[in-house]
């Protein structure tokens, strides 16, 4: 087999059907052996738990081609662990974490011709997900589930590539205290759709959510965590129980400290103090590190350096680790082949 004939450098963030996906089914209290399939469609009852009560969660991670031609994944064990948390939060059975990682490896191997080449800027995005598949009409958890992983080649998440983003402070909330904001439940994204469509219509790239209890602290955006850099070069990122614990953000905090010798602070960040920061960025698997140029808070424009020197360094180091140019901490890079 040969690499697919794709204009890798011009890929956006859109679904492209690839050759094989992984599927496993849960019934009578057990997961079956799981297998790869070419069938990209799913047939379920009209009354499935996922369709009626949104019983579904998902993950996102990427496979890359490194500088020396290996195919690798970035910290898939972290996605396995977070998916287990999401499942527990939604009364779904956990797909064993070791099997999750094995399934990721199988899917990447089976679609290796879809892994973009080194230097193209693109990657193979993997989307593990699980849903309640049997009929439930009373509000209760399903008893049967399907776990799947598909792969799709992607480029930058935000249109315009590295152009600094313009965000707005959202009037709508994403997550309630003690709600589901810290897990990757499909419902968190369903309820953000109206707000993201409105943000785009108003000329913004994303919504910045504040804490819904007091509306005074910065949380995250609809699809990424947020990082700030102080004027004296410290990395500051929100501490909150209602944001998704981004694997990219946790990795960046470690990179900042251990590779760049930076001071790192995770703490509550007041909306009223963000005009004190020099740089701002969004981070996530899809977003990678996307520089922020401006946050608009109801007419007040707060500007940042865009791809400033610190965000650039963080980006270069994290990308360097993912691309095999810089040696990462133990266990960060899972070599597929
Ligand atoms: N926050 C939200 C709401 C997300 O959807 C994502 C994407 O996964 C992230 C943050 C970033 O998380 P990660 O870095 O693990 O991809
Ligand atoms: C990811 O970064 O993997 C996500 O799931 C974010 C989503 C908005 C695409």
Short mmCIF file of C-alpha atoms and ligand atoms in Angstrom, two decimals:
data_model
loop_
_atom_site.label_atom_id
_atom_site.label_comp_id
_atom_site.label_asym_id
_atom_site.label_seq_id
_atom_site.Cartn_x
_atom_site.Cartn_y
_atom_site.Cartn_z
CA UNK A 1 0.00 0.00 0.00
CA UNK A 2 1.07 3.59 -0.61
CA UNK A 3 0.28 6.91 0.97
CA UNK A 4 -3.07 8.27 -0.15
CA UNK A 5 -2.96 10.90 -2.82
CA UNK A 6 -4.05 13.86 -0.71
CA UNK A 7 -3.01 17.51 -0.67
CA UNK A 8 -1.89 17.10 2.96
CA UNK A 9 -0.80 20.69 3.48
CA UNK A 10 -4.22 22.05 2.61
CA UNK A 11 -6.36 19.79 4.78
CA UNK A 12 -8.81 21.51 7.10
CA UNK A 13 -10.54 19.97 10.10
CA UNK A 14 -13.21 17.92 8.35
CA UNK A 15 -14.21 14.26 8.26
CA UNK A 16 -12.64 12.13 5.56
CA UNK A 17 -13.67 8.48 5.62
CA UNK A 18 -10.65 6.20 5.98
CA UNK A 19 -10.32 2.46 5.42
CA UNK A 20 -10.78 0.77 8.80
CA UNK A 21 -12.25 1.53 12.20
CA UNK A 22 -12.37 -0.41 15.47
CA UNK A 23 -15.60 -1.59 17.02
CA UNK A 24 -16.37 -3.43 20.26
CA UNK A 25 -19.76 -4.18 21.80
CA UNK A 26 -20.81 -4.44 25.43
CA UNK A 27 -23.65 -6.77 26.41
CA UNK A 28 -24.60 -8.80 29.49
CA UNK A 29 -21.91 -7.08 31.50
CA UNK A 30 -18.98 -7.87 29.17
CA UNK A 31 -17.06 -6.35 26.27
CA UNK A 32 -16.63 -8.64 23.27
CA UNK A 33 -13.24 -9.14 21.61
CA UNK A 34 -13.62 -6.16 19.29
CA UNK A 35 -12.37 -6.02 15.69
CA UNK A 36 -11.54 -3.78 12.78
CA UNK A 37 -14.26 -3.19 10.22
CA UNK A 38 -14.59 -1.42 6.89
CA UNK A 39 -18.19 -0.51 7.67
CA UNK A 40 -18.35 3.19 8.57
CA UNK A 41 -22.07 3.08 9.29
CA UNK A 42 -23.95 2.19 12.48
CA UNK A 43 -27.46 0.77 12.67
CA UNK A 44 -29.20 1.07 16.03
CA UNK A 45 -32.74 1.10 17.40
CA UNK A 46 -34.66 4.35 17.24
CA UNK A 47 -34.90 4.20 21.03
CA UNK A 48 -31.15 3.86 21.72
CA UNK A 49 -29.89 5.56 24.88
CA UNK A 50 -27.60 7.76 22.82
CA UNK A 51 -30.46 9.01 20.65
CA UNK A 52 -32.95 9.64 23.44
CA UNK A 53 -30.82 10.78 26.37
CA UNK A 54 -27.45 11.61 24.79
CA UNK A 55 -25.61 8.85 26.59
CA UNK A 56 -22.32 9.24 24.76
CA UNK A 57 -18.78 10.42 25.34
CA UNK A 58 -15.70 10.68 23.17
CA UNK A 59 -11.98 11.37 22.97
CA UNK A 60 -9.60 12.97 20.51
CA UNK A 61 -5.92 12.23 19.88
CA UNK A 62 -3.52 12.30 16.97
CA UNK A 63 -1.00 10.12 15.13
CA UNK A 64 1.99 11.77 13.44
CA UNK A 65 4.88 10.88 11.20
CA UNK A 66 8.10 11.84 12.98
CA UNK A 67 11.27 13.29 11.49
CA UNK A 68 12.77 9.79 11.26
CA UNK A 69 9.72 8.33 9.52
CA UNK A 70 8.10 6.56 12.47
CA UNK A 71 4.37 6.69 13.09
CA UNK A 72 3.62 7.71 16.68
CA UNK A 73 0.74 8.73 18.93
CA UNK A 74 0.90 11.31 21.69
CA UNK A 75 0.00 10.03 25.18
CA UNK A 76 -2.89 7.69 24.27
CA UNK A 77 -2.89 6.34 27.84
CA UNK A 78 -4.06 9.77 29.01
CA UNK A 79 -7.02 9.64 26.64
CA UNK A 80 -7.83 6.13 27.87
CA UNK A 81 -7.87 7.35 31.46
CA UNK A 82 -9.97 10.41 30.67
CA UNK A 83 -12.46 8.34 28.70
CA UNK A 84 -12.77 6.03 31.70
CA UNK A 85 -13.64 9.10 33.81
CA UNK A 86 -16.18 10.23 31.23
CA UNK A 87 -17.79 6.77 31.23
CA UNK A 88 -18.03 6.72 35.01
CA UNK A 89 -19.64 10.17 34.89
CA UNK A 90 -22.30 8.98 32.46
CA UNK A 91 -23.01 5.54 34.01
CA UNK A 92 -21.36 3.81 31.07
CA UNK A 93 -19.08 0.78 31.31
CA UNK A 94 -15.38 1.58 31.09
CA UNK A 95 -13.61 0.17 28.05
CA UNK A 96 -10.42 -1.24 29.64
CA UNK A 97 -7.63 1.32 29.35
CA UNK A 98 -5.04 -1.12 28.03
CA UNK A 99 -7.48 -2.29 25.36
CA UNK A 100 -8.18 1.35 24.46
CA UNK A 101 -4.48 1.89 23.72
CA UNK A 102 -4.25 -1.41 21.79
CA UNK A 103 -7.27 -0.40 19.70
CA UNK A 104 -5.67 2.98 18.93
CA UNK A 105 -2.58 1.15 17.69
CA UNK A 106 -4.69 -1.21 15.55
CA UNK A 107 -6.62 1.64 13.94
CA UNK A 108 -3.49 3.65 13.15
CA UNK A 109 -1.73 0.60 11.68
CA UNK A 110 -4.78 -0.27 9.59
CA UNK A 111 -4.91 3.29 8.23
CA UNK A 112 -1.20 4.03 8.00
CA UNK A 113 -1.49 5.29 4.43
CA UNK A 114 -3.69 8.03 5.82
CA UNK A 115 -1.08 9.27 8.30
CA UNK A 116 0.14 12.58 6.85
CA UNK A 117 3.86 12.81 6.05
CA UNK A 118 6.35 14.61 8.29
CA UNK A 119 6.46 18.32 7.59
CA UNK A 120 2.99 18.55 6.06
CA UNK A 121 1.50 20.18 9.17
CA UNK A 122 -1.31 17.61 9.08
CA UNK A 123 -1.95 14.61 11.32
CA UNK A 124 -4.26 11.62 11.62
CA UNK A 125 -6.99 12.50 14.12
CA UNK A 126 -8.40 9.58 16.08
CA UNK A 127 -11.86 9.75 17.51
CA UNK A 128 -12.66 7.09 20.13
CA UNK A 129 -16.28 7.22 21.25
CA UNK A 130 -18.89 5.19 23.08
CA UNK A 131 -22.65 5.25 23.16
CA UNK A 132 -25.64 3.51 24.70
CA UNK A 133 -26.99 1.31 21.93
CA UNK A 134 -30.04 -0.55 23.25
CA UNK A 135 -33.56 0.80 23.75
CA UNK A 136 -34.24 2.90 26.85
CA UNK A 137 -37.42 4.89 27.24
CA UNK A 138 -37.44 5.50 30.99
CA UNK A 139 -34.55 7.77 31.98
CA UNK A 140 -31.90 5.22 32.90
CA UNK A 141 -28.55 3.98 31.60
CA UNK A 142 -28.49 1.64 28.61
CA UNK A 143 -27.38 -1.94 29.23
CA UNK A 144 -25.66 -2.32 25.84
CA UNK A 145 -22.92 -0.09 24.45
CA UNK A 146 -20.70 0.26 21.44
CA UNK A 147 -17.11 1.55 21.56
CA UNK A 148 -15.53 2.71 18.33
CA UNK A 149 -12.44 4.45 17.07
CA UNK A 150 -12.25 5.99 13.62
CA UNK A 151 -9.41 7.92 12.03
CA UNK A 152 -9.52 10.95 9.77
CA UNK A 153 -6.65 13.07 8.39
CA UNK A 154 -6.81 16.70 9.54
CA UNK A 155 -5.09 20.03 9.22
CA UNK A 156 -5.57 23.10 11.45
CA UNK A 157 -8.74 23.29 13.56
CA UNK A 158 -9.20 27.02 13.16
CA UNK A 159 -9.70 28.52 9.73
CA UNK A 160 -6.81 30.76 8.73
CA UNK A 161 -4.13 28.50 10.22
CA UNK A 162 -1.87 30.53 12.50
CA UNK A 163 -3.75 33.84 12.24
CA UNK A 164 -4.34 35.02 15.83
CA UNK A 165 -7.85 34.25 17.03
CA UNK A 166 -10.51 36.70 18.10
CA UNK A 167 -12.61 35.39 20.99
CA UNK A 168 -15.55 36.79 22.88
CA UNK A 169 -16.59 36.41 26.50
CA UNK A 170 -19.71 34.30 26.35
CA UNK A 171 -23.05 35.24 27.90
CA UNK A 172 -24.14 31.60 27.85
CA UNK A 173 -22.72 28.97 30.18
CA UNK A 174 -20.93 25.74 29.33
CA UNK A 175 -20.82 23.89 32.63
CA UNK A 176 -22.53 24.02 36.00
CA UNK A 177 -20.70 23.61 39.30
CA UNK A 178 -20.70 19.86 39.97
CA UNK A 179 -21.99 19.30 36.43
CA UNK A 180 -20.32 17.53 33.49
CA UNK A 181 -17.82 20.19 32.38
CA UNK A 182 -14.82 18.08 33.41
CA UNK A 183 -15.72 15.07 31.26
CA UNK A 184 -15.88 14.71 27.50
CA UNK A 185 -19.62 14.11 27.24
CA UNK A 186 -21.30 14.73 23.89
CA UNK A 187 -23.93 16.77 25.68
CA UNK A 188 -21.36 19.47 26.54
CA UNK A 189 -20.83 20.03 22.83
CA UNK A 190 -24.51 19.79 21.83
CA UNK A 191 -25.35 22.67 24.13
CA UNK A 192 -22.45 24.76 22.81
CA UNK A 193 -23.63 24.66 19.19
CA UNK A 194 -26.07 27.54 19.36
CA UNK A 195 -23.41 29.69 20.97
CA UNK A 196 -20.64 28.82 18.52
CA UNK A 197 -22.89 29.49 15.53
CA UNK A 198 -23.78 32.87 17.03
CA UNK A 199 -20.10 33.62 17.76
CA UNK A 200 -19.17 32.87 14.14
CA UNK A 201 -22.07 34.98 12.87
CA UNK A 202 -20.78 37.84 15.00
CA UNK A 203 -17.23 37.45 13.61
CA UNK A 204 -15.59 35.59 16.52
CA UNK A 205 -13.61 32.38 16.29
CA UNK A 206 -14.69 30.95 19.67
CA UNK A 207 -16.48 31.64 22.95
CA UNK A 208 -14.59 32.04 26.20
CA UNK A 209 -16.72 30.65 29.01
CA UNK A 210 -16.59 32.09 32.49
CA UNK A 211 -17.59 30.18 35.63
CA UNK A 212 -21.36 29.90 35.72
CA UNK A 213 -21.65 30.34 39.50
CA UNK A 214 -20.11 33.82 39.77
CA UNK A 215 -19.30 34.82 36.18
CA UNK A 216 -15.99 36.22 37.37
CA UNK A 217 -13.41 33.56 36.51
CA UNK A 218 -12.09 32.41 33.13
CA UNK A 219 -12.83 28.75 32.32
CA UNK A 220 -12.05 27.60 28.78
CA UNK A 221 -13.45 27.75 25.26
CA UNK A 222 -15.91 25.35 23.62
CA UNK A 223 -13.16 23.05 22.34
CA UNK A 224 -9.88 23.99 24.02
CA UNK A 225 -8.27 25.04 27.31
CA UNK A 226 -6.81 28.53 27.61
CA UNK A 227 -3.31 29.60 28.64
CA UNK A 228 -1.93 33.03 29.46
CA UNK A 229 1.61 34.37 29.73
CA UNK A 230 2.45 37.21 32.11
CA UNK A 231 4.61 40.16 31.09
CA UNK A 232 7.52 38.54 32.93
CA UNK A 233 7.09 35.22 31.13
CA UNK A 234 5.14 33.07 33.60
CA UNK A 235 2.61 30.53 32.27
CA UNK A 236 -0.76 30.93 33.98
CA UNK A 237 -3.73 28.66 33.36
CA UNK A 238 -7.17 28.38 35.00
CA UNK A 239 -7.78 26.06 37.93
CA UNK A 240 -11.36 24.90 37.80
CA UNK A 241 -13.32 21.72 38.47
CA UNK A 242 -15.66 22.46 35.59
CA UNK A 243 -13.22 22.51 32.66
CA UNK A 244 -11.97 19.56 30.65
CA UNK A 245 -8.54 18.47 31.92
CA UNK A 246 -6.75 19.00 28.61
CA UNK A 247 -3.89 16.61 27.95
CA UNK A 248 -2.21 19.26 25.80
CA UNK A 249 -2.43 21.84 28.60
CA UNK A 250 -1.10 19.42 31.23
CA UNK A 251 1.74 18.51 28.85
CA UNK A 252 2.50 22.18 28.19
CA UNK A 253 2.71 22.92 31.91
CA UNK A 254 5.33 20.19 32.23
CA UNK A 255 7.18 21.35 29.09
CA UNK A 256 7.22 24.95 30.36
CA UNK A 257 8.71 23.92 33.68
CA UNK A 258 11.06 21.12 32.67
CA UNK A 259 12.18 22.14 29.19
CA UNK A 260 11.92 25.90 29.25
CA UNK A 261 12.62 26.60 32.92
CA UNK A 262 9.48 28.70 33.18
CA UNK A 263 7.40 29.38 36.24
CA UNK A 264 3.95 27.80 35.93
CA UNK A 265 0.87 28.70 37.88
CA UNK A 266 -2.52 27.00 37.84
CA UNK A 267 -4.97 29.18 39.71
CA UNK A 268 -8.31 30.94 39.45
CA UNK A 269 -8.01 33.69 36.85
CA UNK A 270 -10.34 36.65 37.15
CA UNK A 271 -11.91 37.98 33.98
CA UNK A 272 -11.01 41.45 35.29
CA UNK A 273 -7.26 40.67 35.28
CA UNK A 274 -6.77 39.26 31.79
CA UNK A 275 -5.80 42.66 30.39
CA UNK A 276 -2.60 42.26 32.45
CA UNK A 277 -1.37 39.27 30.42
CA UNK A 278 1.04 39.63 27.51
CA UNK A 279 0.14 36.49 25.56
CA UNK A 280 -2.83 34.16 25.30
CA UNK A 281 -3.39 30.89 23.50
CA UNK A 282 -5.85 28.04 23.14
CA UNK A 283 -4.55 24.53 23.54
CA UNK A 284 -5.94 21.12 22.73
CA UNK A 285 -5.47 18.14 20.45
CA UNK A 286 -7.37 19.80 17.62
CA UNK A 287 -6.29 23.37 18.45
CA UNK A 288 -2.64 22.36 19.15
CA UNK A 289 -1.60 25.82 20.42
CA UNK A 290 -3.52 28.53 18.63
CA UNK A 291 -2.46 32.10 19.40
CA UNK A 292 -5.12 34.55 20.54
CA UNK A 293 -4.94 38.13 19.30
CA UNK A 294 -7.98 39.55 20.99
CA UNK A 295 -10.67 38.78 23.56
CA UNK A 296 -13.75 41.00 23.40
CA UNK A 297 -15.62 41.43 26.68
CA UNK A 298 -18.87 43.18 25.80
CA UNK A 299 -17.27 45.94 23.78
CA UNK A 300 -14.01 46.07 25.75
CA UNK A 301 -11.19 44.79 23.56
CA UNK A 302 -8.28 43.09 25.29
CA UNK A 303 -5.36 42.51 22.96
CA UNK A 304 -2.50 40.02 23.18
CA UNK A 305 0.72 39.49 21.26
CA UNK A 306 -0.73 36.69 19.07
CA UNK A 307 2.09 34.24 18.39
CA UNK A 308 4.30 35.96 20.98
CA UNK A 309 7.77 34.71 21.93
CA UNK A 310 6.66 32.48 24.83
CA UNK A 311 3.74 30.84 23.05
CA UNK A 312 6.04 30.28 20.06
CA UNK A 313 8.60 28.56 22.30
CA UNK A 314 5.94 26.38 23.92
CA UNK A 315 4.57 25.50 20.49
CA UNK A 316 8.00 24.67 19.06
CA UNK A 317 8.91 22.48 22.01
CA UNK A 318 5.63 20.54 22.15
CA UNK A 319 5.56 20.07 18.36
CA UNK A 320 9.23 19.10 18.48
CA UNK A 321 8.42 16.35 20.98
CA UNK A 322 5.44 15.14 18.96
CA UNK A 323 7.48 15.13 15.74
CA UNK A 324 10.38 13.24 17.30
CA UNK A 325 12.78 16.18 16.95
CA UNK A 326 13.06 16.63 20.71
CA UNK A 327 13.12 13.76 23.18
CA UNK A 328 9.92 13.83 25.24
CA UNK A 329 9.42 12.76 28.85
CA UNK A 330 9.17 9.00 29.39
CA UNK A 331 5.99 7.48 28.01
CA UNK A 332 4.75 10.47 26.04
CA UNK A 333 5.39 9.03 22.59
CA UNK A 334 3.79 5.71 21.70
CA UNK A 335 5.57 4.31 18.67
CA UNK A 336 3.12 2.52 16.41
CA UNK A 337 5.64 1.42 13.77
N1 LIG B 1 -11.46 21.58 26.38
C1 LIG B 1 -12.45 21.11 25.62
C2 LIG B 1 -13.83 21.55 25.93
C3 LIG B 1 -12.16 20.21 24.59
O1 LIG B 1 -13.13 19.73 23.82
C4 LIG B 1 -10.83 19.82 24.34
C5 LIG B 1 -10.51 18.85 23.31
O2 LIG B 1 -10.26 17.72 23.53
C6 LIG B 1 -9.83 20.35 25.16
C7 LIG B 1 -10.17 21.23 26.15
C8 LIG B 1 -8.40 19.98 24.96
O3 LIG B 1 -8.10 18.74 25.49
P1 LIG B 1 -6.91 17.87 24.93
O4 LIG B 1 -5.69 18.71 25.04
O5 LIG B 1 -6.86 16.69 25.82
O6 LIG B 1 -7.25 17.53 23.52
C1 LIG B 2 -10.05 17.67 20.41
O1 LIG B 2 -9.24 18.60 20.47
O2 LIG B 2 -9.70 16.50 20.22
C2 LIG B 2 -11.47 17.90 20.58
O3 LIG B 2 -12.17 16.97 20.84
C3 LIG B 2 -12.00 19.23 20.41
C4 LIG B 2 -13.13 19.27 19.44
C5 LIG B 2 -13.75 20.61 19.56
C6 LIG B 2 -12.70 18.99 18.05
#
